[in-house]
Short mmCIF file of C-alpha atoms in Angstrom, two decimals:
data_model
loop_
_atom_site.label_atom_id
_atom_site.label_comp_id
_atom_site.label_asym_id
_atom_site.label_seq_id
_atom_site.Cartn_x
_atom_site.Cartn_y
_atom_site.Cartn_z
CA MET A 14 178.10 -16.82 -0.09
CA THR A 15 179.04 -19.09 -2.95
CA SER A 16 178.57 -22.36 -4.14
CA THR A 17 181.47 -25.08 -4.41
CA PRO A 18 181.85 -28.32 -6.17
CA GLY A 19 179.00 -30.63 -4.40
CA LEU A 20 177.42 -27.79 -2.43
CA ASP A 21 175.05 -25.25 -4.10
CA VAL A 22 173.92 -22.44 -2.17
CA ARG A 23 171.24 -19.88 -3.28
CA VAL A 24 168.71 -17.84 -1.75
CA GLU A 25 165.24 -17.18 -3.00
CA ASP A 26 162.51 -15.22 -1.41
CA HIS A 27 164.13 -14.84 2.12
CA VAL A 28 164.98 -18.65 2.11
CA GLY A 29 168.71 -19.93 1.99
CA TRP A 30 169.12 -23.22 0.25
CA ILE A 31 172.24 -25.27 0.81
CA VAL A 32 171.70 -28.77 -1.49
CA LEU A 33 174.47 -31.64 -1.18
CA ASN A 34 175.11 -32.30 -5.06
CA ARG A 35 177.40 -35.38 -5.49
CA PRO A 36 174.37 -37.46 -6.05
CA ARG A 37 176.79 -40.48 -7.49
CA GLN A 38 178.24 -40.37 -4.48
CA LYS A 39 175.08 -40.25 -2.42
CA ASN A 40 176.16 -36.54 -1.92
CA ALA A 41 179.16 -38.06 0.57
CA PHE A 42 180.82 -34.55 1.84
CA THR A 43 184.06 -33.53 1.08
CA GLY A 44 186.48 -31.14 3.19
CA GLU A 45 185.86 -28.44 0.55
CA MET A 46 182.26 -29.18 0.98
CA LEU A 47 182.60 -28.74 4.81
CA ARG A 48 183.98 -25.61 4.90
CA ALA A 49 181.59 -24.14 2.22
CA TRP A 50 178.81 -25.87 4.30
CA ALA A 51 180.06 -23.84 7.58
CA GLU A 52 180.66 -20.52 5.60
CA ALA A 53 176.82 -20.66 4.46
CA TYR A 54 175.43 -20.72 7.85
CA ARG A 55 177.89 -18.47 9.05
CA ALA A 56 176.40 -16.02 5.86
CA PHE A 57 173.15 -16.88 6.08
CA GLN A 58 173.31 -15.52 10.15
CA ALA A 59 174.74 -12.07 8.57
CA ASP A 60 172.36 -11.51 5.94
CA ASP A 61 169.27 -9.85 7.01
CA GLN A 62 167.42 -11.16 3.83
CA VAL A 63 167.56 -14.44 4.92
CA ARG A 64 164.73 -15.76 7.46
CA ALA A 65 165.15 -19.24 6.95
CA VAL A 66 167.40 -21.80 5.77
CA VAL A 67 166.92 -25.61 4.12
CA VAL A 68 169.40 -27.96 3.88
CA THR A 69 168.64 -30.80 1.31
CA GLY A 70 170.27 -33.12 -1.10
CA ALA A 71 170.26 -34.02 -4.62
CA GLY A 72 169.10 -37.02 -6.49
CA ASP A 73 168.34 -40.07 -4.02
CA ALA A 74 169.95 -39.76 -0.77
CA PHE A 75 170.22 -36.88 1.27
CA CYS A 76 174.09 -37.37 2.28
CA ALA A 77 175.78 -40.30 3.20
CA GLY A 78 177.91 -38.88 5.31
CA ALA A 79 181.98 -38.44 4.87
CA ASP A 80 183.53 -39.18 1.26
CA LEU A 81 186.46 -41.49 2.93
CA ALA A 82 188.54 -41.35 0.08
CA ASP A 83 188.58 -37.50 0.80
CA LEU A 84 188.41 -37.37 4.22
CA GLY A 85 189.88 -41.11 5.15
CA ARG A 86 191.06 -41.98 9.04
CA SER A 87 194.16 -40.31 10.33
CA ARG A 88 197.15 -42.67 11.02
CA THR A 89 197.55 -40.64 14.42
CA PRO A 90 195.20 -39.53 17.44
CA LEU A 91 195.93 -36.35 16.74
CA GLY A 92 195.22 -36.27 13.33
CA SER A 93 192.10 -37.93 13.72
CA ARG A 94 190.99 -35.04 16.51
CA ARG A 95 191.99 -31.99 14.05
CA LEU A 96 190.11 -33.92 11.42
CA MET A 97 186.85 -33.47 13.77
CA THR A 98 187.54 -30.39 15.36
CA GLU A 99 188.97 -28.51 12.02
CA HIS A 100 186.99 -29.76 9.40
CA VAL A 101 183.78 -31.52 10.47
CA HIS A 102 182.39 -29.68 13.80
CA PRO A 103 182.38 -26.18 12.36
CA VAL A 104 179.27 -27.08 10.59
CA ALA A 105 177.95 -28.43 13.62
CA MET A 106 178.88 -25.03 15.57
CA ALA A 107 177.78 -22.72 12.63
CA ALA A 108 174.60 -24.42 12.82
CA GLU A 109 174.11 -23.96 16.64
CA ASP A 110 174.88 -20.39 16.14
CA LEU A 111 172.13 -19.66 13.39
CA ALA A 112 169.14 -17.80 14.96
CA LYS A 113 167.38 -18.36 12.01
CA PRO A 114 164.74 -21.38 11.53
CA LEU A 115 167.00 -24.42 9.90
CA ILE A 116 164.92 -27.17 8.20
CA ALA A 117 166.23 -30.44 6.93
CA ALA A 118 164.53 -31.63 3.67
CA VAL A 119 165.70 -35.27 3.95
CA ASN A 120 164.87 -36.97 0.46
CA GLY A 121 166.82 -40.09 0.66
CA ALA A 122 169.26 -41.85 2.91
CA ALA A 123 171.00 -40.14 5.81
CA VAL A 124 173.41 -42.03 7.21
CA GLY A 125 176.31 -41.29 9.60
CA ALA A 126 177.05 -37.76 9.64
CA GLY A 127 174.57 -37.23 7.02
CA MET A 128 172.27 -38.38 9.48
CA ASP A 129 174.05 -36.06 12.31
CA MET A 130 173.37 -33.18 9.95
CA ALA A 131 169.71 -33.57 9.68
CA LEU A 132 169.69 -34.12 13.61
CA MET A 133 171.25 -30.58 14.09
CA CYS A 134 168.72 -28.87 11.97
CA ASP A 135 165.43 -27.44 14.12
CA TYR A 136 162.84 -29.45 12.09
CA ARG A 137 162.87 -32.36 9.79
CA ILE A 138 160.69 -33.06 6.90
CA ALA A 139 161.27 -36.82 5.63
CA SER A 140 160.54 -37.59 1.82
CA GLU A 141 158.64 -41.08 2.06
CA ARG A 142 161.57 -42.48 0.69
CA ALA A 143 163.78 -40.83 3.61
CA ARG A 144 165.86 -43.65 5.55
CA PHE A 145 167.93 -42.68 8.59
CA SER A 146 170.90 -44.78 10.16
CA GLU A 147 174.10 -43.77 12.58
CA GLY A 148 176.03 -45.95 10.78
CA TYR A 149 179.39 -45.85 12.63
CA VAL A 150 179.27 -48.35 14.51
CA ARG A 151 179.00 -50.65 11.01
CA VAL A 152 182.88 -49.63 10.17
CA GLY A 153 183.82 -49.60 14.14
CA LEU A 154 183.80 -45.67 14.77
CA VAL A 155 181.58 -43.69 16.95
CA PRO A 156 179.39 -40.81 16.35
CA GLY A 157 181.60 -37.61 15.12
CA ASP A 158 179.50 -35.17 14.46
CA GLY A 159 177.05 -34.59 17.64
CA GLY A 160 174.68 -37.84 16.93
CA CYS A 161 175.35 -38.69 21.02
CA HIS A 162 174.27 -34.95 21.51
CA TYR A 163 171.59 -34.71 19.28
CA LEU A 164 169.80 -38.27 19.14
CA PRO A 165 168.85 -38.75 22.75
CA ARG A 166 167.51 -35.11 23.01
CA ILE A 167 165.19 -35.91 19.91
CA VAL A 168 164.09 -39.49 20.47
CA GLY A 169 164.86 -40.47 24.04
CA ARG A 170 168.39 -42.13 25.32
CA SER A 171 166.89 -46.01 25.39
CA ARG A 172 165.88 -45.46 21.17
CA ALA A 173 169.05 -43.24 20.61
CA LEU A 174 171.25 -46.19 22.14
CA ARG A 175 169.68 -48.79 20.04
CA LEU A 176 169.92 -46.72 16.84
CA LEU A 177 173.70 -45.81 17.92
CA TRP A 178 174.46 -49.32 18.72
CA THR A 179 172.93 -51.30 15.88
CA GLY A 180 173.17 -48.72 13.07
CA GLU A 181 170.22 -50.20 12.01
CA PHE A 182 167.86 -48.05 9.54
CA VAL A 183 164.82 -46.51 10.41
CA ASP A 184 162.29 -45.51 7.52
CA ALA A 185 160.30 -42.57 7.10
CA ASP A 186 157.17 -43.90 9.31
CA GLN A 187 159.42 -44.82 12.19
CA ALA A 188 161.26 -41.79 11.71
CA LEU A 189 157.84 -40.06 12.31
CA ALA A 190 156.52 -42.42 15.21
CA TRP A 191 159.78 -41.87 16.83
CA GLY A 192 159.92 -38.07 16.38
CA LEU A 193 162.99 -38.69 14.27
CA ALA A 194 161.09 -36.35 11.59
CA ASP A 195 158.24 -34.02 12.30
CA GLU A 196 156.78 -34.96 9.07
CA THR A 197 156.42 -37.07 6.23
CA CYS A 198 155.21 -36.19 2.92
CA PRO A 199 155.18 -37.94 -1.01
CA HIS A 200 158.76 -37.67 -2.18
CA ASP A 201 157.86 -35.33 -5.36
CA ARG A 202 156.38 -33.03 -2.89
CA LEU A 203 159.37 -32.78 -0.56
CA ALA A 204 160.78 -29.83 -2.07
CA VAL A 205 157.45 -27.99 -2.59
CA ARG A 206 156.66 -28.46 1.12
CA ALA A 207 160.30 -27.25 2.49
CA ARG A 208 159.23 -24.27 0.32
CA GLU A 209 156.28 -23.83 1.81
CA PHE A 210 156.87 -24.15 5.25
CA ALA A 211 160.01 -22.12 4.92
CA GLY A 212 158.24 -19.42 3.48
CA THR A 213 155.68 -19.73 6.16
CA LEU A 214 158.79 -19.33 8.72
CA ALA A 215 160.21 -16.33 6.74
CA ALA A 216 156.80 -14.67 6.55
CA ARG A 217 156.90 -14.32 10.39
CA PRO A 218 158.29 -11.18 12.48
CA PRO A 219 162.28 -12.43 12.22
CA VAL A 220 163.45 -10.91 15.58
CA ALA A 221 160.84 -12.89 17.45
CA VAL A 222 161.07 -15.99 15.58
CA GLY A 223 165.06 -15.72 16.38
CA LEU A 224 164.36 -14.84 19.35
CA ILE A 225 162.22 -17.87 20.39
CA LYS A 226 164.78 -20.25 18.84
CA ARG A 227 167.67 -18.70 20.92
CA ALA A 228 164.98 -19.36 24.03
CA VAL A 229 164.34 -22.39 23.03
CA ARG A 230 167.60 -23.55 22.90
CA ALA A 231 168.74 -21.86 26.11
CA GLY A 232 165.98 -23.51 27.85
CA GLU A 233 167.51 -27.14 27.35
CA HIS A 234 170.32 -26.02 29.51
CA ALA A 235 168.82 -23.86 32.16
CA ASP A 236 166.26 -24.02 35.24
CA LEU A 237 162.77 -22.76 34.84
CA ARG A 238 163.52 -18.90 36.56
CA THR A 239 166.58 -18.53 34.17
CA SER A 240 164.52 -19.52 31.39
CA LEU A 241 161.57 -17.02 32.59
CA ASP A 242 164.44 -14.25 33.22
CA LEU A 243 165.98 -14.81 29.89
CA ILE A 244 162.33 -14.53 28.18
CA ALA A 245 161.70 -11.31 29.96
CA SER A 246 164.52 -9.63 28.26
CA HIS A 247 163.59 -11.14 24.76
CA GLN A 248 160.06 -9.56 25.17
CA ALA A 249 161.19 -6.38 26.16
CA VAL A 250 163.42 -6.03 23.43
CA VAL A 251 160.82 -7.86 20.62
CA GLN A 252 158.08 -4.97 22.45
CA SER A 253 160.30 -2.46 21.16
CA THR A 254 161.05 -3.26 17.24
CA ALA A 255 159.03 -1.89 14.52
CA ASP A 256 157.66 -5.32 13.54
CA SER A 257 156.04 -5.49 16.75
CA ALA A 258 153.94 -2.24 16.23
CA GLU A 259 153.55 -3.88 12.59
CA ALA A 260 152.22 -6.97 13.54
CA LEU A 261 149.25 -5.57 15.57
CA ALA A 262 148.54 -3.07 13.24
CA ALA A 263 148.14 -5.36 10.66
CA PHE A 264 145.92 -7.54 13.15
CA ALA A 265 144.26 -4.50 14.05
CA GLY A 266 143.75 -3.70 10.42
CA ARG A 267 143.01 -7.52 9.08
CA ARG A 268 145.77 -7.04 6.81
CA PRO A 269 148.94 -9.11 5.94
CA ALA A 270 152.14 -7.82 8.02
CA ARG A 271 154.97 -6.20 6.29
CA TYR A 272 157.83 -6.96 8.29
CA LEU A 273 161.02 -5.69 8.10
CA GLY A 274 163.10 -7.46 10.62
CA GLU A 275 163.43 -4.42 12.66
#
């Protein structure tokens, strides 16, 4: 789990941090950054000391999408498809496999694939300066990083189509009203709020937190009976853990719980 030019990766107090750090380029990502980004998600998933993950940007932008100077359009359909499937999409797949809370701290503009990178997170905290745009259509493209998948599930089909068709910008207040952002905060408190929220989740029993996320994700594609059957199995697993016994003991003893993730 290492940083790479343009992408800083670190762990603090059971929270994994991914900071896009190309402020002069509005944190537009390169191929090297994409590889490191996907690998960071995989590493955080494998590290039992990491219990929540935050993604944010340096400077005044969250992410302006792909750096076209590095990831420019391919001259062939096959090359274009490979660019998506072999470089861009692994980040989305690694995020999908992350059974830990994934939080986007959106500090500024999130445009095109940059917006999609925020959408694939479980929870979005937006600075008052945050702005969102599915800007692909403005350059004659379709959303290439999951926007057509995530956005309708978050804001509904008609609003999603409006944003995808027009490429218009949505400010933090409108994003909150539409559910595109889950909460907003003053710009200078964004990092503090993200750290606070991630810390709250990291203090919960990690096995239960992970299974809750898996159950919610599975429930998006299943009927009620299937969801209830799955959660019955999850409940049996959770109740067998030391953390479950610790939670009950801490509750009875009116003391903070100390979870080990087992």
